[in-house]
Amino acid sequence: VHCSARTLQALPAPGEAAALQWPAMPRQAWVWGRWTTLLPVAVAFWSLIALMNATQMYIGFRGEGLPFANSLAPFLKWQEPLWLVWALLTPVVGWLAARYPLRVAAFPILVHLIAGLACALVRSAAGEFITIHLAPFPSGQDPRTYLERLVGRMTSTLHIELLVYWGLVTVFHAFDFYAKYRDREIAASRLERQLVSAQLETLRLQL
């Protein structure tokens, strides 16, 4: 079955169909345009992590018979804001992952290396401040200044913060790849329907 020249000219080429679909999902809009969904999900996820961590610490300290571990509430009060810092950073990481997708190029990798260190510093600084004021441990037993405590925290937890950052980047890339695959499938399906319609129209004209 042959399509008429006019009908075929009205159809987009396969490459054009993909080009129409991919820009339809701007990377920045994918994150910031849906922040009302992303932020609550991040808060729920990191709150669950905080609950698990607080419960584990409470059970551990309670099992050792330490006097300050007589209730789970102080540990929750400490761990919730500690992990919610990452909930606030999650949309930022999502925007960076969308704006600078990882590929075989030096610049986006450098951006994420710097951003990972920056997020680790922000989370460590906030975490140490929260720990000083909300941790259920006996106060006055650590003579170090805030800066000294921050350096110690960065030294001991930097690898964990970087793992969290790169884990988030990986998750956002996975969602992005899935969205692109879905859009490509939709474009191919739409093109196939258009070709079938054009063939049917050509048959009708021939009859």
PDB file of C-alpha atoms in Angstrom:
ATOM      1  CA  VAL A   1       0.000   0.000   0.000  1.00  0.00           C
ATOM      2  CA  HIS A   2       1.393   3.368  -0.992  1.00  0.00           C
ATOM      3  CA  CYS A   3       0.610   6.643   0.766  1.00  0.00           C
ATOM      4  CA  SER A   4       0.037   9.831  -1.167  1.00  0.00           C
ATOM      5  CA  ALA A   5       2.810  12.418  -1.213  1.00  0.00           C
ATOM      6  CA  ARG A   6       0.636  14.969   0.581  1.00  0.00           C
ATOM      7  CA  THR A   7      -0.215  12.496   3.357  1.00  0.00           C
ATOM      8  CA  LEU A   8       3.379  11.446   3.850  1.00  0.00           C
ATOM      9  CA  GLN A   9       4.533  15.065   3.980  1.00  0.00           C
ATOM     10  CA  ALA A  10       2.134  15.653   6.858  1.00  0.00           C
ATOM     11  CA  LEU A  11       3.751  12.886   8.878  1.00  0.00           C
ATOM     12  CA  PRO A  12       6.775  13.595  11.050  1.00  0.00           C
ATOM     13  CA  ALA A  13       9.902  11.609  10.398  1.00  0.00           C
ATOM     14  CA  PRO A  14      10.973   9.200  13.133  1.00  0.00           C
ATOM     15  CA  GLY A  15      13.813  11.490  14.177  1.00  0.00           C
ATOM     16  CA  GLU A  16      11.476  14.466  14.245  1.00  0.00           C
ATOM     17  CA  ALA A  17       8.988  12.632  16.467  1.00  0.00           C
ATOM     18  CA  ALA A  18      11.686  11.959  19.027  1.00  0.00           C
ATOM     19  CA  ALA A  19      12.853  15.559  18.813  1.00  0.00           C
ATOM     20  CA  LEU A  20       9.337  16.755  19.554  1.00  0.00           C
ATOM     21  CA  GLN A  21       9.037  14.537  22.585  1.00  0.00           C
ATOM     22  CA  TRP A  22      12.358  15.018  24.362  1.00  0.00           C
ATOM     23  CA  PRO A  23      12.239  18.813  24.762  1.00  0.00           C
ATOM     24  CA  ALA A  24       8.662  18.441  26.015  1.00  0.00           C
ATOM     25  CA  MET A  25      10.090  17.438  29.387  1.00  0.00           C
ATOM     26  CA  PRO A  26      12.514  20.184  30.469  1.00  0.00           C
ATOM     27  CA  ARG A  27      14.958  18.933  33.035  1.00  0.00           C
ATOM     28  CA  GLN A  28      14.491  21.910  35.345  1.00  0.00           C
ATOM     29  CA  ALA A  29      10.708  21.634  35.212  1.00  0.00           C
ATOM     30  CA  TRP A  30      10.944  17.924  35.999  1.00  0.00           C
ATOM     31  CA  VAL A  31      12.221  18.808  39.476  1.00  0.00           C
ATOM     32  CA  TRP A  32      11.164  22.333  40.395  1.00  0.00           C
ATOM     33  CA  GLY A  33       7.813  22.094  38.604  1.00  0.00           C
ATOM     34  CA  ARG A  34       6.921  19.169  40.862  1.00  0.00           C
ATOM     35  CA  TRP A  35       8.514  20.292  44.111  1.00  0.00           C
ATOM     36  CA  THR A  36       5.133  20.055  45.860  1.00  0.00           C
ATOM     37  CA  THR A  37       5.303  16.300  45.228  1.00  0.00           C
ATOM     38  CA  LEU A  38       9.056  15.790  45.579  1.00  0.00           C
ATOM     39  CA  LEU A  39       9.504  17.589  48.905  1.00  0.00           C
ATOM     40  CA  PRO A  40       6.741  15.704  50.815  1.00  0.00           C
ATOM     41  CA  VAL A  41       8.070  12.409  49.465  1.00  0.00           C
ATOM     42  CA  ALA A  42      11.587  13.371  50.571  1.00  0.00           C
ATOM     43  CA  VAL A  43      10.305  14.383  54.012  1.00  0.00           C
ATOM     44  CA  ALA A  44       8.455  11.075  54.390  1.00  0.00           C
ATOM     45  CA  PHE A  45      11.461   9.035  53.261  1.00  0.00           C
ATOM     46  CA  TRP A  46      14.025  10.774  55.461  1.00  0.00           C
ATOM     47  CA  SER A  47      11.616  10.782  58.410  1.00  0.00           C
ATOM     48  CA  LEU A  48      11.445   7.011  58.088  1.00  0.00           C
ATOM     49  CA  ILE A  49      15.251   6.841  58.058  1.00  0.00           C
ATOM     50  CA  ALA A  50      15.312   9.048  61.168  1.00  0.00           C
ATOM     51  CA  LEU A  51      12.795   6.786  62.913  1.00  0.00           C
ATOM     52  CA  MET A  52      14.823   3.682  62.135  1.00  0.00           C
ATOM     53  CA  ASN A  53      18.083   5.302  63.242  1.00  0.00           C
ATOM     54  CA  ALA A  54      16.580   6.709  66.450  1.00  0.00           C
ATOM     55  CA  THR A  55      15.022   3.372  67.337  1.00  0.00           C
ATOM     56  CA  GLN A  56      18.269   1.520  66.731  1.00  0.00           C
ATOM     57  CA  MET A  57      20.243   3.970  68.879  1.00  0.00           C
ATOM     58  CA  TYR A  58      17.654   3.891  71.655  1.00  0.00           C
ATOM     59  CA  ILE A  59      17.624   0.105  71.772  1.00  0.00           C
ATOM     60  CA  GLY A  60      21.425  -0.025  71.727  1.00  0.00           C
ATOM     61  CA  PHE A  61      21.931   2.532  74.500  1.00  0.00           C
ATOM     62  CA  ARG A  62      19.055   1.102  76.508  1.00  0.00           C
ATOM     63  CA  GLY A  63      20.602  -2.348  76.240  1.00  0.00           C
ATOM     64  CA  GLU A  64      23.853  -0.970  77.651  1.00  0.00           C
ATOM     65  CA  GLY A  65      21.940   0.396  80.639  1.00  0.00           C
ATOM     66  CA  LEU A  66      22.860   4.046  80.053  1.00  0.00           C
ATOM     67  CA  PRO A  67      20.750   6.382  82.193  1.00  0.00           C
ATOM     68  CA  PHE A  68      19.879   8.883  79.463  1.00  0.00           C
ATOM     69  CA  ALA A  69      18.275   6.159  77.293  1.00  0.00           C
ATOM     70  CA  ASN A  70      15.043   5.876  79.253  1.00  0.00           C
ATOM     71  CA  SER A  71      12.745   7.004  76.416  1.00  0.00           C
ATOM     72  CA  LEU A  72      12.613   6.920  72.634  1.00  0.00           C
ATOM     73  CA  ALA A  73      11.240  10.472  72.368  1.00  0.00           C
ATOM     74  CA  PRO A  74      14.550  12.342  72.925  1.00  0.00           C
ATOM     75  CA  PHE A  75      16.229  10.271  70.225  1.00  0.00           C
ATOM     76  CA  LEU A  76      13.395  11.020  67.781  1.00  0.00           C
ATOM     77  CA  LYS A  77      13.592  14.709  68.672  1.00  0.00           C
ATOM     78  CA  TRP A  78      17.284  14.592  67.809  1.00  0.00           C
ATOM     79  CA  GLN A  79      17.265  12.364  64.730  1.00  0.00           C
ATOM     80  CA  GLU A  80      14.246  13.832  62.913  1.00  0.00           C
ATOM     81  CA  PRO A  81      15.727  17.300  62.230  1.00  0.00           C
ATOM     82  CA  LEU A  82      19.132  15.705  61.698  1.00  0.00           C
ATOM     83  CA  TRP A  83      17.859  13.677  58.732  1.00  0.00           C
ATOM     84  CA  LEU A  84      15.358  16.258  57.515  1.00  0.00           C
ATOM     85  CA  VAL A  85      18.356  18.315  56.427  1.00  0.00           C
ATOM     86  CA  TRP A  86      18.706  15.796  53.606  1.00  0.00           C
ATOM     87  CA  ALA A  87      14.995  16.191  52.852  1.00  0.00           C
ATOM     88  CA  LEU A  88      15.620  19.883  52.179  1.00  0.00           C
ATOM     89  CA  LEU A  89      18.699  19.082  50.110  1.00  0.00           C
ATOM     90  CA  THR A  90      16.947  16.424  48.005  1.00  0.00           C
ATOM     91  CA  PRO A  91      15.217  18.903  45.615  1.00  0.00           C
ATOM     92  CA  VAL A  92      18.548  20.691  45.187  1.00  0.00           C
ATOM     93  CA  VAL A  93      20.256  17.423  44.271  1.00  0.00           C
ATOM     94  CA  GLY A  94      17.397  16.638  41.896  1.00  0.00           C
ATOM     95  CA  TRP A  95      17.780  19.980  40.155  1.00  0.00           C
ATOM     96  CA  LEU A  96      21.532  19.470  39.804  1.00  0.00           C
ATOM     97  CA  ALA A  97      21.022  15.957  38.421  1.00  0.00           C
ATOM     98  CA  ALA A  98      18.565  17.330  35.857  1.00  0.00           C
ATOM     99  CA  ARG A  99      20.633  20.387  34.991  1.00  0.00           C
ATOM    100  CA  TYR A 100      23.976  18.548  34.768  1.00  0.00           C
ATOM    101  CA  PRO A 101      23.287  14.929  33.761  1.00  0.00           C
ATOM    102  CA  LEU A 102      26.210  12.581  34.110  1.00  0.00           C
ATOM    103  CA  ARG A 103      27.946  11.693  30.879  1.00  0.00           C
ATOM    104  CA  VAL A 104      31.478  11.124  29.598  1.00  0.00           C
ATOM    105  CA  ALA A 105      32.548  14.718  30.141  1.00  0.00           C
ATOM    106  CA  ALA A 106      34.601  16.445  32.799  1.00  0.00           C
ATOM    107  CA  PHE A 107      32.349  19.415  33.570  1.00  0.00           C
ATOM    108  CA  PRO A 108      29.203  17.654  34.899  1.00  0.00           C
ATOM    109  CA  ILE A 109      31.338  15.260  36.928  1.00  0.00           C
ATOM    110  CA  LEU A 110      33.223  18.220  38.419  1.00  0.00           C
ATOM    111  CA  VAL A 111      29.934  19.964  39.204  1.00  0.00           C
ATOM    112  CA  HIS A 112      28.646  16.931  41.103  1.00  0.00           C
ATOM    113  CA  LEU A 113      31.922  16.447  42.950  1.00  0.00           C
ATOM    114  CA  ILE A 114      31.775  20.048  44.191  1.00  0.00           C
ATOM    115  CA  ALA A 115      28.047  19.833  44.904  1.00  0.00           C
ATOM    116  CA  GLY A 116      28.525  16.599  46.828  1.00  0.00           C
ATOM    117  CA  LEU A 117      31.158  18.192  49.029  1.00  0.00           C
ATOM    118  CA  ALA A 118      28.972  21.277  49.512  1.00  0.00           C
ATOM    119  CA  CYS A 119      25.952  19.169  50.531  1.00  0.00           C
ATOM    120  CA  ALA A 120      28.145  17.151  52.887  1.00  0.00           C
ATOM    121  CA  LEU A 121      29.412  20.363  54.490  1.00  0.00           C
ATOM    122  CA  VAL A 122      25.899  21.809  54.868  1.00  0.00           C
ATOM    123  CA  ARG A 123      24.535  18.622  56.345  1.00  0.00           C
ATOM    124  CA  SER A 124      27.498  18.210  58.704  1.00  0.00           C
ATOM    125  CA  ALA A 125      27.306  21.823  59.878  1.00  0.00           C
ATOM    126  CA  ALA A 126      23.561  21.603  60.484  1.00  0.00           C
ATOM    127  CA  GLY A 127      23.893  18.143  61.979  1.00  0.00           C
ATOM    128  CA  GLU A 128      26.529  19.211  64.474  1.00  0.00           C
ATOM    129  CA  PHE A 129      24.452  22.231  65.504  1.00  0.00           C
ATOM    130  CA  ILE A 130      21.403  19.999  65.983  1.00  0.00           C
ATOM    131  CA  THR A 131      23.440  17.439  67.913  1.00  0.00           C
ATOM    132  CA  ILE A 132      24.810  20.067  70.297  1.00  0.00           C
ATOM    133  CA  HIS A 133      21.328  21.339  71.149  1.00  0.00           C
ATOM    134  CA  LEU A 134      19.111  18.246  70.860  1.00  0.00           C
ATOM    135  CA  ALA A 135      21.219  15.125  71.465  1.00  0.00           C
ATOM    136  CA  PRO A 136      20.060  13.254  74.598  1.00  0.00           C
ATOM    137  CA  PHE A 137      23.631  12.751  75.811  1.00  0.00           C
ATOM    138  CA  PRO A 138      24.792  14.414  79.044  1.00  0.00           C
ATOM    139  CA  SER A 139      25.856  17.977  78.262  1.00  0.00           C
ATOM    140  CA  GLY A 140      29.134  19.621  79.140  1.00  0.00           C
ATOM    141  CA  GLN A 141      31.272  16.546  78.575  1.00  0.00           C
ATOM    142  CA  ASP A 142      32.771  17.631  75.247  1.00  0.00           C
ATOM    143  CA  PRO A 143      35.198  20.556  75.681  1.00  0.00           C
ATOM    144  CA  ARG A 144      35.701  21.051  71.933  1.00  0.00           C
ATOM    145  CA  THR A 145      34.498  24.144  70.124  1.00  0.00           C
ATOM    146  CA  TYR A 146      31.837  23.957  67.425  1.00  0.00           C
ATOM    147  CA  LEU A 147      34.458  24.240  64.672  1.00  0.00           C
ATOM    148  CA  GLU A 148      36.508  21.429  66.171  1.00  0.00           C
ATOM    149  CA  ARG A 149      33.425  19.250  66.442  1.00  0.00           C
ATOM    150  CA  LEU A 150      32.480  20.073  62.855  1.00  0.00           C
ATOM    151  CA  VAL A 151      35.912  19.070  61.581  1.00  0.00           C
ATOM    152  CA  GLY A 152      35.694  15.834  63.538  1.00  0.00           C
ATOM    153  CA  ARG A 153      32.250  15.125  62.132  1.00  0.00           C
ATOM    154  CA  MET A 154      33.362  15.810  58.567  1.00  0.00           C
ATOM    155  CA  THR A 155      36.351  13.527  59.031  1.00  0.00           C
ATOM    156  CA  SER A 156      34.247  10.629  60.301  1.00  0.00           C
ATOM    157  CA  THR A 157      31.084  10.959  58.183  1.00  0.00           C
ATOM    158  CA  LEU A 158      32.184  12.572  54.895  1.00  0.00           C
ATOM    159  CA  HIS A 159      32.099   9.242  53.059  1.00  0.00           C
ATOM    160  CA  ILE A 160      28.529   8.599  54.248  1.00  0.00           C
ATOM    161  CA  GLU A 161      27.301  12.031  53.145  1.00  0.00           C
ATOM    162  CA  LEU A 162      28.925  11.587  49.733  1.00  0.00           C
ATOM    163  CA  LEU A 163      27.336   8.150  49.359  1.00  0.00           C
ATOM    164  CA  VAL A 164      23.943   9.689  50.115  1.00  0.00           C
ATOM    165  CA  TYR A 165      24.494  12.446  47.564  1.00  0.00           C
ATOM    166  CA  TRP A 166      25.572  10.079  44.782  1.00  0.00           C
ATOM    167  CA  GLY A 167      22.760   7.715  45.681  1.00  0.00           C
ATOM    168  CA  LEU A 168      20.250  10.525  45.156  1.00  0.00           C
ATOM    169  CA  VAL A 169      21.907  11.482  41.861  1.00  0.00           C
ATOM    170  CA  THR A 170      21.610   7.865  40.717  1.00  0.00           C
ATOM    171  CA  VAL A 171      17.924   7.710  41.660  1.00  0.00           C
ATOM    172  CA  PHE A 172      17.127  10.917  39.772  1.00  0.00           C
ATOM    173  CA  HIS A 173      18.988   9.665  36.708  1.00  0.00           C
ATOM    174  CA  ALA A 174      17.047   6.401  36.855  1.00  0.00           C
ATOM    175  CA  PHE A 175      13.737   8.299  36.887  1.00  0.00           C
ATOM    176  CA  ASP A 176      14.950  10.493  34.038  1.00  0.00           C
ATOM    177  CA  PHE A 177      15.955   7.500  31.921  1.00  0.00           C
ATOM    178  CA  TYR A 178      12.586   5.887  32.564  1.00  0.00           C
ATOM    179  CA  ALA A 179      10.749   9.071  31.561  1.00  0.00           C
ATOM    180  CA  LYS A 180      12.743   9.286  28.328  1.00  0.00           C
ATOM    181  CA  TYR A 181      12.051   5.635  27.544  1.00  0.00           C
ATOM    182  CA  ARG A 182       8.334   6.169  28.175  1.00  0.00           C
ATOM    183  CA  ASP A 183       8.240   9.284  25.973  1.00  0.00           C
ATOM    184  CA  ARG A 184      10.075   7.439  23.203  1.00  0.00           C
ATOM    185  CA  GLU A 185       7.539   4.601  23.367  1.00  0.00           C
ATOM    186  CA  ILE A 186       4.653   7.086  23.230  1.00  0.00           C
ATOM    187  CA  ALA A 187       6.211   8.851  20.233  1.00  0.00           C
ATOM    188  CA  ALA A 188       6.702   5.545  18.403  1.00  0.00           C
ATOM    189  CA  SER A 189       3.129   4.496  19.130  1.00  0.00           C
ATOM    190  CA  ARG A 190       1.774   7.832  17.926  1.00  0.00           C
ATOM    191  CA  LEU A 191       3.834   7.616  14.727  1.00  0.00           C
ATOM    192  CA  GLU A 192       2.595   4.097  14.075  1.00  0.00           C
ATOM    193  CA  ARG A 193      -1.034   5.208  14.454  1.00  0.00           C
ATOM    194  CA  GLN A 194      -0.431   8.107  12.092  1.00  0.00           C
ATOM    195  CA  LEU A 195       1.082   5.776   9.471  1.00  0.00           C
ATOM    196  CA  VAL A 196      -1.890   3.421   9.739  1.00  0.00           C
ATOM    197  CA  SER A 197      -4.302   6.339   9.409  1.00  0.00           C
ATOM    198  CA  ALA A 198      -2.416   7.585   6.357  1.00  0.00           C
ATOM    199  CA  GLN A 199      -2.545   4.153   4.749  1.00  0.00           C
ATOM    200  CA  LEU A 200      -6.287   3.871   5.398  1.00  0.00           C
ATOM    201  CA  GLU A 201      -6.846   7.345   3.970  1.00  0.00           C
ATOM    202  CA  THR A 202      -4.870   6.422   0.870  1.00  0.00           C
ATOM    203  CA  LEU A 203      -6.958   3.271   0.383  1.00  0.00           C
ATOM    204  CA  ARG A 204     -10.159   5.292   0.777  1.00  0.00           C
ATOM    205  CA  LEU A 205      -9.022   7.774  -1.871  1.00  0.00           C
ATOM    206  CA  GLN A 206      -8.051   4.988  -4.248  1.00  0.00           C
ATOM    207  CA  LEU A 207     -11.471   3.412  -3.891  1.00  0.00           C
TER     208      LEU A 207
END
